XYZ file of C-alpha atoms in Angstrom:
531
model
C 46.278 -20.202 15.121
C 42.962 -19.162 15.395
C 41.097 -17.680 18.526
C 38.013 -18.460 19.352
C 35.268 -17.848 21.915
C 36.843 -17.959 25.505
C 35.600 -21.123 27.394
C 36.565 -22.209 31.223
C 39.082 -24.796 32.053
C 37.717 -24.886 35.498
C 34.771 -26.561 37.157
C 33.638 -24.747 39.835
C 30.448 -25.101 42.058
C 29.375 -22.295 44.402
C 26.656 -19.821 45.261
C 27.483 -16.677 42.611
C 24.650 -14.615 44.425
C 27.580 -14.327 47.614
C 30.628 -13.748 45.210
C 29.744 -11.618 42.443
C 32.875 -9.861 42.069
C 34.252 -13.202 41.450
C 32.218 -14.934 38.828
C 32.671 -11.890 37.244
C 36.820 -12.265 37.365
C 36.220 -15.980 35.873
C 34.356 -15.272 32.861
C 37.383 -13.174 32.345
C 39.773 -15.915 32.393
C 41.598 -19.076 30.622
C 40.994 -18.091 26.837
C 41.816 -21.384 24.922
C 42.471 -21.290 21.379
C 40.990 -23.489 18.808
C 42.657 -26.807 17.821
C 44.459 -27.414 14.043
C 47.278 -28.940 15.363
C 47.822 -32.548 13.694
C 48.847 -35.543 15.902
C 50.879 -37.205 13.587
C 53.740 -38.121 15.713
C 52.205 -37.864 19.132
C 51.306 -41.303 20.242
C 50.744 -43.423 23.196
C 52.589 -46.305 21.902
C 52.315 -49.403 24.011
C 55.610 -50.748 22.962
C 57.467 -47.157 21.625
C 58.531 -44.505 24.421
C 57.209 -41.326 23.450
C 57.638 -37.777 24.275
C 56.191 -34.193 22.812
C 59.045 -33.418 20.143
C 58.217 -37.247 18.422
C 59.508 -40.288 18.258
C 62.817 -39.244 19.087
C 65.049 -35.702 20.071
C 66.665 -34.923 17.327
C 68.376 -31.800 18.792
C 71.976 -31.165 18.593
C 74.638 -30.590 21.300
C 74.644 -27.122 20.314
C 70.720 -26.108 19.790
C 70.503 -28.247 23.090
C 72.297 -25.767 24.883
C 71.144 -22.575 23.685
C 67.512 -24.394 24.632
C 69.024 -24.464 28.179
C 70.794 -21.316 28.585
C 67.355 -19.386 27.671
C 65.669 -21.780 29.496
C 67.009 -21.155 32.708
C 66.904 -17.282 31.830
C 63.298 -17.694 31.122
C 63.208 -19.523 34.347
C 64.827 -16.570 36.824
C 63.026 -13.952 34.989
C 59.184 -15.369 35.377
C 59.962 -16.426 39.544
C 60.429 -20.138 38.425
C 62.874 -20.233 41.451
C 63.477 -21.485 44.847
C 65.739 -20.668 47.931
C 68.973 -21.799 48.053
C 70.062 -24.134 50.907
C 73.042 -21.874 50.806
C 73.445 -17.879 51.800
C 76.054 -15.135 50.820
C 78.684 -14.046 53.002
C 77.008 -11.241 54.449
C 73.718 -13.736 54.763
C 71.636 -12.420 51.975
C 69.380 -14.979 50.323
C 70.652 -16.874 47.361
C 68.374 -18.355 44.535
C 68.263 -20.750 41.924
C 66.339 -21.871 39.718
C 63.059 -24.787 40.626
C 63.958 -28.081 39.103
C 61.732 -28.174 35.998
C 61.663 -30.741 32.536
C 63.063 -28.700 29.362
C 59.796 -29.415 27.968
C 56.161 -30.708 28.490
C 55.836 -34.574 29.435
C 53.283 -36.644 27.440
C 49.796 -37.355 28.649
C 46.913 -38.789 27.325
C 43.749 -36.440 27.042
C 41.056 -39.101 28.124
C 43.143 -39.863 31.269
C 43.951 -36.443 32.410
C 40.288 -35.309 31.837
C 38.957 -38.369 34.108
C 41.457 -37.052 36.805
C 40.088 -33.445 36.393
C 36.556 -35.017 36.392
C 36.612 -36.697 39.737
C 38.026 -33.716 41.373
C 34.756 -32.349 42.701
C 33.686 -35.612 44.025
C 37.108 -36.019 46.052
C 37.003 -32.274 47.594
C 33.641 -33.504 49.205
C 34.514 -36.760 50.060
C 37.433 -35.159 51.945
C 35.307 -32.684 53.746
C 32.448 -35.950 54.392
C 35.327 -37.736 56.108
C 36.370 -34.917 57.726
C 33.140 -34.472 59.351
C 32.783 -38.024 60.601
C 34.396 -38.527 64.107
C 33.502 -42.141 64.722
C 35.332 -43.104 61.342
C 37.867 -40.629 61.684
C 38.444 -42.732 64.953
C 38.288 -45.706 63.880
C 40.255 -45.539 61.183
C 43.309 -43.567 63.349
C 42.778 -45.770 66.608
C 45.907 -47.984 65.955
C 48.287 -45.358 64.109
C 47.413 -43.165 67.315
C 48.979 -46.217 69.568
C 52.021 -46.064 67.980
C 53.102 -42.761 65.778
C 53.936 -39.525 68.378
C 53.019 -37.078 65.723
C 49.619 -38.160 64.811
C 49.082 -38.518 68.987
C 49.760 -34.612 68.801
C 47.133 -33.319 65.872
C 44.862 -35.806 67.219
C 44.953 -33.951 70.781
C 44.356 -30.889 69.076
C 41.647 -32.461 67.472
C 40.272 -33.515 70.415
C 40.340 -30.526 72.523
C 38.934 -27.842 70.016
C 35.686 -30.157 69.310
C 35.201 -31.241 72.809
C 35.740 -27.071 73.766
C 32.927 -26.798 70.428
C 34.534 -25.464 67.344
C 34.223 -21.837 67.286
C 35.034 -21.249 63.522
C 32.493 -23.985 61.763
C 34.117 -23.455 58.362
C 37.131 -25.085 57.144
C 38.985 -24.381 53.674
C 40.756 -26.998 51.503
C 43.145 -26.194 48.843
C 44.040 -29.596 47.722
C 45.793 -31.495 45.757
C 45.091 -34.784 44.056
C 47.795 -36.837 42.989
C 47.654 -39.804 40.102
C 49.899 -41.858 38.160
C 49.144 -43.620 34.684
C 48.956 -46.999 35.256
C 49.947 -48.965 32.043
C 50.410 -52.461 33.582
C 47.467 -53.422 31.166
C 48.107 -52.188 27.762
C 44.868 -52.274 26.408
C 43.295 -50.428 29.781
C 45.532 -47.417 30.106
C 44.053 -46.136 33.267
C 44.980 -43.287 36.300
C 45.441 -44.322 39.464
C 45.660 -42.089 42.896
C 48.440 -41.452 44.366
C 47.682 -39.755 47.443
C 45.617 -36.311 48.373
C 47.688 -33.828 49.812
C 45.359 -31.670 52.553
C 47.764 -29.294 53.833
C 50.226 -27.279 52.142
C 49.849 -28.391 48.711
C 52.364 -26.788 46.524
C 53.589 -26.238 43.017
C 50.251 -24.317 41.976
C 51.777 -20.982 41.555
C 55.296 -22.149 39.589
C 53.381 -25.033 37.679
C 51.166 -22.168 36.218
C 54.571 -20.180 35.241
C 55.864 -23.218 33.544
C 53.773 -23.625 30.970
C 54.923 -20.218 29.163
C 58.055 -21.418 29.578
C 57.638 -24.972 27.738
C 55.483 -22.856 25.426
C 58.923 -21.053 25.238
C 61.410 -23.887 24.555
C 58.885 -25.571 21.939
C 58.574 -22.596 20.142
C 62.400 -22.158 19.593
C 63.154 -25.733 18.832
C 59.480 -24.613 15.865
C 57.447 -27.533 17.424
C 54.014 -26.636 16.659
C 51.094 -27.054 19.093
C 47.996 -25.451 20.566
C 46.547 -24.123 23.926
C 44.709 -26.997 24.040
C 47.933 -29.046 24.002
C 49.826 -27.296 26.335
C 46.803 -25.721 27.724
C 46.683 -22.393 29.729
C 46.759 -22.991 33.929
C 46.586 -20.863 36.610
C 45.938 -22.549 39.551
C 47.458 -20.421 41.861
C 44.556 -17.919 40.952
C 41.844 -21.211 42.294
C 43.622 -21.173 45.491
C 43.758 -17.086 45.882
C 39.819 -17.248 44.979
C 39.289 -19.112 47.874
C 41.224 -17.721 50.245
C 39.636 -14.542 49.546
C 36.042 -16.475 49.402
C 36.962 -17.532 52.881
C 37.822 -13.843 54.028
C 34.383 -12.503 52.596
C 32.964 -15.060 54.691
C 35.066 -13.920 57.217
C 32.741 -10.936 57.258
C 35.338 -8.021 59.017
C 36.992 -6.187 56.202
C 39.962 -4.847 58.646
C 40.954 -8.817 59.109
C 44.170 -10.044 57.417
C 45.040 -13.776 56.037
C 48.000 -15.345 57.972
C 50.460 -17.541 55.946
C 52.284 -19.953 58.524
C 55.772 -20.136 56.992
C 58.930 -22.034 58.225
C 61.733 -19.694 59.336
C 63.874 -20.991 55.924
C 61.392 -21.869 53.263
C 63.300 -22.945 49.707
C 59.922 -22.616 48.421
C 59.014 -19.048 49.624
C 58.691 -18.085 45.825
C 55.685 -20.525 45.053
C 53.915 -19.062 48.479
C 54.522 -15.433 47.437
C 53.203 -15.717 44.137
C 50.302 -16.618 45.388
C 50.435 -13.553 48.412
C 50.161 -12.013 45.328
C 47.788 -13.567 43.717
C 45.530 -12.462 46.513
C 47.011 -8.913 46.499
C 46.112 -8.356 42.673
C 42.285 -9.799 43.511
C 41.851 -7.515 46.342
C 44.713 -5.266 47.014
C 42.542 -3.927 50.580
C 43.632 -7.372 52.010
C 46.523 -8.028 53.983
C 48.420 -11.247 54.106
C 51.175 -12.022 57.005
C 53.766 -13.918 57.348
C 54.621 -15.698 60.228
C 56.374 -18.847 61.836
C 54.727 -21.588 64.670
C 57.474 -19.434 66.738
C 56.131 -16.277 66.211
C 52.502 -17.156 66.775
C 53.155 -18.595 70.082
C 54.982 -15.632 71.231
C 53.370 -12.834 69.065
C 49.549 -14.049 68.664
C 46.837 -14.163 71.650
C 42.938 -14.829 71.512
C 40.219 -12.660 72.331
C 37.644 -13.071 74.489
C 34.891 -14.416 71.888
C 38.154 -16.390 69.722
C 39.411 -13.783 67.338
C 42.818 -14.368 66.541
C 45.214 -11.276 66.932
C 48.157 -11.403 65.608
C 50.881 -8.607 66.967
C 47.707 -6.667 67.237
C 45.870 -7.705 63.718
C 43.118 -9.549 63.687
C 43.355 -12.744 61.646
C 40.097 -13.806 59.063
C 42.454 -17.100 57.172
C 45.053 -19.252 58.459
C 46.492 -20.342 55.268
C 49.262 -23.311 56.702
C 52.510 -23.838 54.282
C 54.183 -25.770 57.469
C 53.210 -28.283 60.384
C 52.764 -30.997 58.104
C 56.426 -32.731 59.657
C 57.703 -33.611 62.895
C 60.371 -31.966 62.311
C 58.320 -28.715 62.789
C 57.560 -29.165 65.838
C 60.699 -29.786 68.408
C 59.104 -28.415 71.548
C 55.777 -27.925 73.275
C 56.159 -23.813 72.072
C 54.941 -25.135 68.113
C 52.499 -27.531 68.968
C 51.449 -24.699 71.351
C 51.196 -22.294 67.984
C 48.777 -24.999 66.039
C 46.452 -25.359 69.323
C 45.998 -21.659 69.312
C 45.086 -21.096 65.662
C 42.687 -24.083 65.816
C 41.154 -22.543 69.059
C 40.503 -19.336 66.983
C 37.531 -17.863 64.984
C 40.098 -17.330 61.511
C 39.000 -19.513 59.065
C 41.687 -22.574 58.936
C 43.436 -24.127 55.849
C 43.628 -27.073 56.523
C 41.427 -27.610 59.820
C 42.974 -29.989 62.125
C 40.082 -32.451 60.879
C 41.151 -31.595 56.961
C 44.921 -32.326 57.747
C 44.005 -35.588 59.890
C 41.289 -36.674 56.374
C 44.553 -36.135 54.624
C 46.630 -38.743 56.121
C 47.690 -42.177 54.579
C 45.536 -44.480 57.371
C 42.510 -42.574 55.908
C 43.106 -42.588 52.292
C 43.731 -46.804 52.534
C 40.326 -47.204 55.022
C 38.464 -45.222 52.111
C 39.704 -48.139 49.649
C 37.540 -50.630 51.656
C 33.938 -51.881 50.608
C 31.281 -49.526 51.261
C 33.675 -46.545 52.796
C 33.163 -44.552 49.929
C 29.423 -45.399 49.478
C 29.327 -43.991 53.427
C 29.741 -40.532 52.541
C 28.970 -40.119 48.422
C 25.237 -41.082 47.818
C 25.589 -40.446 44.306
C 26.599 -43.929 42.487
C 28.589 -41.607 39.087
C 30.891 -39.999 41.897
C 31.326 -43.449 43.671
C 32.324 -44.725 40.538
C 34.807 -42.030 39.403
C 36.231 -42.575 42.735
C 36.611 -45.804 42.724
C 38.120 -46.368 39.556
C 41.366 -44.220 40.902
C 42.220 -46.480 43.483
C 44.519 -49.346 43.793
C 44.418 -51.984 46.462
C 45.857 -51.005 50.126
C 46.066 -53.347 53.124
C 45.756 -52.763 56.377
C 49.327 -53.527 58.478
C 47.439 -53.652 62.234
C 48.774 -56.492 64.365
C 45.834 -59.295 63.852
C 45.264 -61.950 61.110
C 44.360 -59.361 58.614
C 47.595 -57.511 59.287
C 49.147 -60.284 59.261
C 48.063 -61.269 55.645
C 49.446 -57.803 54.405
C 52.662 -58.299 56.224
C 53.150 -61.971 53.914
C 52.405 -60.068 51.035
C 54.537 -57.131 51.548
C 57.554 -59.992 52.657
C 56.313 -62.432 49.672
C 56.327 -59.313 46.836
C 58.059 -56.347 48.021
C 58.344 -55.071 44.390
C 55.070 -54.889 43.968
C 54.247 -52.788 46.352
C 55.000 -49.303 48.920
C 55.230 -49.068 52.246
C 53.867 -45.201 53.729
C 53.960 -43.674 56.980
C 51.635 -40.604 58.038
C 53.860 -38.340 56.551
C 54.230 -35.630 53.985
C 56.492 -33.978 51.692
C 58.251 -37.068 50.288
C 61.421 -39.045 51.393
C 59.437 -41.386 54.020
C 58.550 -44.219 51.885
C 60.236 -47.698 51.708
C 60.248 -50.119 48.436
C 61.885 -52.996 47.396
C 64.043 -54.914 49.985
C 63.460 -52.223 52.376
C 60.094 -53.748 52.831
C 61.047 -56.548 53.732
C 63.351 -55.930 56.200
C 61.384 -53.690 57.841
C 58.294 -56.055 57.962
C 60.731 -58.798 59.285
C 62.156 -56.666 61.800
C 58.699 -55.414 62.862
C 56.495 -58.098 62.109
C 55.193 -58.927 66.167
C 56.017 -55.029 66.315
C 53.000 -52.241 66.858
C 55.225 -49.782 64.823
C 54.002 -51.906 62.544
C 50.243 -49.936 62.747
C 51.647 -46.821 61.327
C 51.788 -48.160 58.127
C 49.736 -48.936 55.002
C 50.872 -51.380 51.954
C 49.385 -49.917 48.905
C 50.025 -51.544 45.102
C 52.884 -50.247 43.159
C 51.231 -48.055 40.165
C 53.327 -48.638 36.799
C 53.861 -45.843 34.563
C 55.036 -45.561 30.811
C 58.253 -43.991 30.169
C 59.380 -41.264 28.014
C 61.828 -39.420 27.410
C 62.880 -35.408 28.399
C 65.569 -33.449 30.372
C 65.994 -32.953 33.721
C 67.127 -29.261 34.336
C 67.920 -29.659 37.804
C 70.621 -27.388 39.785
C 73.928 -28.966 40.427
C 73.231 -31.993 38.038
C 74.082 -32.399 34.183
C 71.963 -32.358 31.450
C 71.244 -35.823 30.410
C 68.396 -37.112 27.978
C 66.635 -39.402 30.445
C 63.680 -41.973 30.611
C 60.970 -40.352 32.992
C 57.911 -41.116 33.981
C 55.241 -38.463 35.345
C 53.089 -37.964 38.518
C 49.513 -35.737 38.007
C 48.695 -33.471 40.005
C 44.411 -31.887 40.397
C 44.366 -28.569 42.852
C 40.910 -28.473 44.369
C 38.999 -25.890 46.721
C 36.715 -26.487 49.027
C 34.911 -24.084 51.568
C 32.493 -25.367 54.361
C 30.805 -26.693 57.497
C 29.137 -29.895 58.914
C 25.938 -29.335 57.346
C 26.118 -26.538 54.326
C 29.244 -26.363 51.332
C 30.102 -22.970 50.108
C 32.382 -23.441 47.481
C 33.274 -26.534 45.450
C 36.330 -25.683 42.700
C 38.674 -27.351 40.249
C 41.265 -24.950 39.741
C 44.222 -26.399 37.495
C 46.933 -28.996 37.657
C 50.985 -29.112 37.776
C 52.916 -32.244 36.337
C 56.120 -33.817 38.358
C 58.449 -36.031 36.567
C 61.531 -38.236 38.005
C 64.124 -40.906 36.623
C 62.655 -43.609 35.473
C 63.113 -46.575 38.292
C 63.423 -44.095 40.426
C 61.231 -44.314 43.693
C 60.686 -41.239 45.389
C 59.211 -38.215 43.601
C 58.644 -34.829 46.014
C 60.397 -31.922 44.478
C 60.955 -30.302 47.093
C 63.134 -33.309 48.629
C 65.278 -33.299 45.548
C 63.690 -36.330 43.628
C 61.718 -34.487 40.883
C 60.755 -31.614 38.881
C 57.978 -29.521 37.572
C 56.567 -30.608 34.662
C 53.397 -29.485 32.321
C 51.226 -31.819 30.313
C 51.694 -32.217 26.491
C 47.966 -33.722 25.983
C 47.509 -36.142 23.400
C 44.509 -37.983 21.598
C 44.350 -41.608 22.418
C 42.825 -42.439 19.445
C 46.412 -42.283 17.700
C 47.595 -45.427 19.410
């Protein structure tokens, strides 16, 4: 292989004049080496699964399992890991290994670079929307009838900007997720997902990953580039603007706050990325702490500054609150009103994590939503292009049109709640019996129907603990990490920063990691001119 001149795999917008110590750090990163690797048996078939080894594994039992014994070696030894549910006798932590594919899922170059392109113009649409009361409002007013959870950021929400925000920046490390829709063979095309506004994860491990696909090709002597299984670090992205956040910040004494749950399976993915932040400025430190510990540990000053057992707080970075389930009692919800009441620097803002939810992201599919808050008719476009239809569920004729639809074709599409983190969805029948049972029903209001998105299938290996190795048909979920730093009226910082890959079972429905139904994956990027 040959090197040549380093180039960035980035896209970042911001003012350099504020952060030279960090343009400087980029021009020192992601190297990619020059391409002579021959596509011969890489396709996007439209009738022929594919995957990155060919046509085919042709790997015996044997090799297979020396592949899988290293691999899992290769995992423990890089931090590719994740709590176990389980704990020693004497109640020391247990690990094992993240649920990862044995090698790099397939995706085609033009459609992963139009899902990096749009990235910019989502990270400002987010913040736009964000901004907006009257359609934040609007959109919510019927969810906030009937879903308790919602009803409790939404008083938060309330509160802080009737009391006038006192910290007018917000910070977004998000993530954009996208499918490749194939129902049309001859318009292979991506298609959103969902945008994840609060505790996005999978930056730091998917950026491990790739040396360790790197890893298993190069034993099985699969050839390939770096700009096949390119180079990613998102995790650095998000430390950049943490810290860009704490320079703005302006008190060098302050600390960043990570909001943790007491048992976190992923606490290796959040302290990679503590040390991300460490190993860009080792003067800054970052604390951990639970909702619990905030409301008993952290008070306010008198002009907002957030102290935390006597530090002062310049970030709030939030890895929990984005579940019921994290909030049993008045003492958490307590904990979220606090930090939002404070002059640190939130990630996500109350008005980010509400922009995040599903109600929003199916309101933004509807005529002229976009063209509300993106004047510029390129962006509109890229935007546009990701979406599929979503309907409305709110009791009323138009409601009431989704509902028939949902009943009529439950297969073709997905019924979400305002949740995160996976597991919440319904498909299939489950549709519609739940539309029957709650078709006169308000519940009905917390709901969106969105279109089913159609993948391709391939084929890999699911290394996932407690499971056997099986050569399986998968298909793969993209996902964009973004950053985004500013205020009503002026944007400080406007970043792509890298991308993970998960992949589930084919047929199968659900696909958060964390929840068991997927693993980490990397892209294998191929030319679509070889179909």
């Amino acid at each position: 292989m040959t090197h040549c001149a380093c180039v960035y795999v980035i896209a970042v917008r911001f003012h350099p004049q504020r952060f030279p110590s960090l343009l400087s750090a980029a021009a020192k990163t992601f190297p990619v080496i020059s391409s002579n690797f021959k596509h011969q048996d890489n396709q996007w078939n439209k009738t022929n699964m594919v995957d990155c080894l060919g046509s085919e594994f042709l790997v015996d039992e044997k090799r297979l399992n020396e592949v899988l014994d290293k691999a899992k070696a290769f995992a423990f030894t890089k931090g590719i890991c994740m709590q176990s549910e389980q704990r020693g006798q004497d109640g020391t932590m247990l690990t094992q290994h993240y649920p990862f594919t044995l090698f790099p899922s397939v995706v085609p170059r033009t459609c992963f670079q139009e899902a990096v392109d749009c990235m910019l113009d989502f990270n400002t649409l987010i913040h736009k929307v964000a901004h907006d009361h009257n359609f934040l409002e609007n959109a919510l007013k019927n969810v906030l009838e009937v879903d308790e959870f919602t009803q409790g950021l939404w008083k938060i929400y309330t509160q802080v900007r009737e009391e006038g925000y006192t910290q007018p920046l917000s910070l977004g490390l998000f993530r954009n997720d996208f499918m490749i829709d194939v129902q049309d063979p001859d318009h292979v095309q991506i298609k959103q997902v969902e945008i994840n506004t609060i505790a996005a994860g999978a930056a730091s491990l998917g950026s491990l990953l790739v040396h360790l696909h790197r890893f298993t090709l190069d034993i099985l002597g699969k050839h390939y580039n770096k700009e096949v299984v390119q180079d990613i670090d998102a995790s650095l992205g998000a430390a950049w603007g943490i810290l860009k956040a704490w320079e703005l910040y302006g008190r060098k004494q302050a600390a960043i706050l990570f909001v943790v749950r007491e048992t976190e399976s992923n606490i290796f993915d959040q302290r990679h990325l503590e040390f991300k932040v460490f190993s860009l400025n080792p003067g800054v430190r970052v604390l951990r702490r639970t909702y619990l510990d905030i409301y008993n540990g952290a008070s306010l000053t008198e002009d907002k500054r957030l102290l935390v057992d006597g530090d002062e707080v310049a970030v709030v970075y939030l890895r929990a609150g984005y579940a019921p389930a994290e909030f049993p009692t008045h003492k958490e919800w307590g904990a979220r009103l606090k930090l939002e009441r404070s002059l640190a620097i939130k990630c996500p803002s109350i008005q980010y994590h509400l922009a995040g939810t599903k109600k929003i992201q199916q309101e933004l599919t509807l005529p002229g939503s976009v063209e509300q808050f993106m004047k510029d008719p390129a962006a509109v476009k890229r935007i546009r292009a990701t979406f599929v239809k979503q309907f409305r569920l709110d009791l009323g004729p138009e409601g009431d049109q989704a509902v028939e639809l949902g009943k009529t074709h439950p297969d073709m599409y997905v019924l979400k709640p305002q949740r995160e983190g996976g597991g919440h969805n319904l498909y299939g029948d489950d549709i519609r019996e739940f539309l029957e049972t709650h078709k006169d029903s308000k519940e009905r209001n917390a709901y969106i129907l969105m279109e089913r998105i159609f993948p391709k299938a391939q084929k890999n290996y699911l290394v996932t603990p407690g499971r056997p190795l099986l050569l399986s048909e998968v298909t793969s979920e993209l996902g964009i990490f973004g950053v985004y730093i500013g205020s009503a009226t002026e944007e400080k910082m406007n970043m792509q920063c890298g991308h993970m890959v998960k992949t589930k079972l084919f047929g199968k429905d659900e696909g958060g990691i964390s929840t068991g139904h997927a693993c980490l994956d990397t892209p294998f990027l191929i030319n679509e001119d070889q179909t």
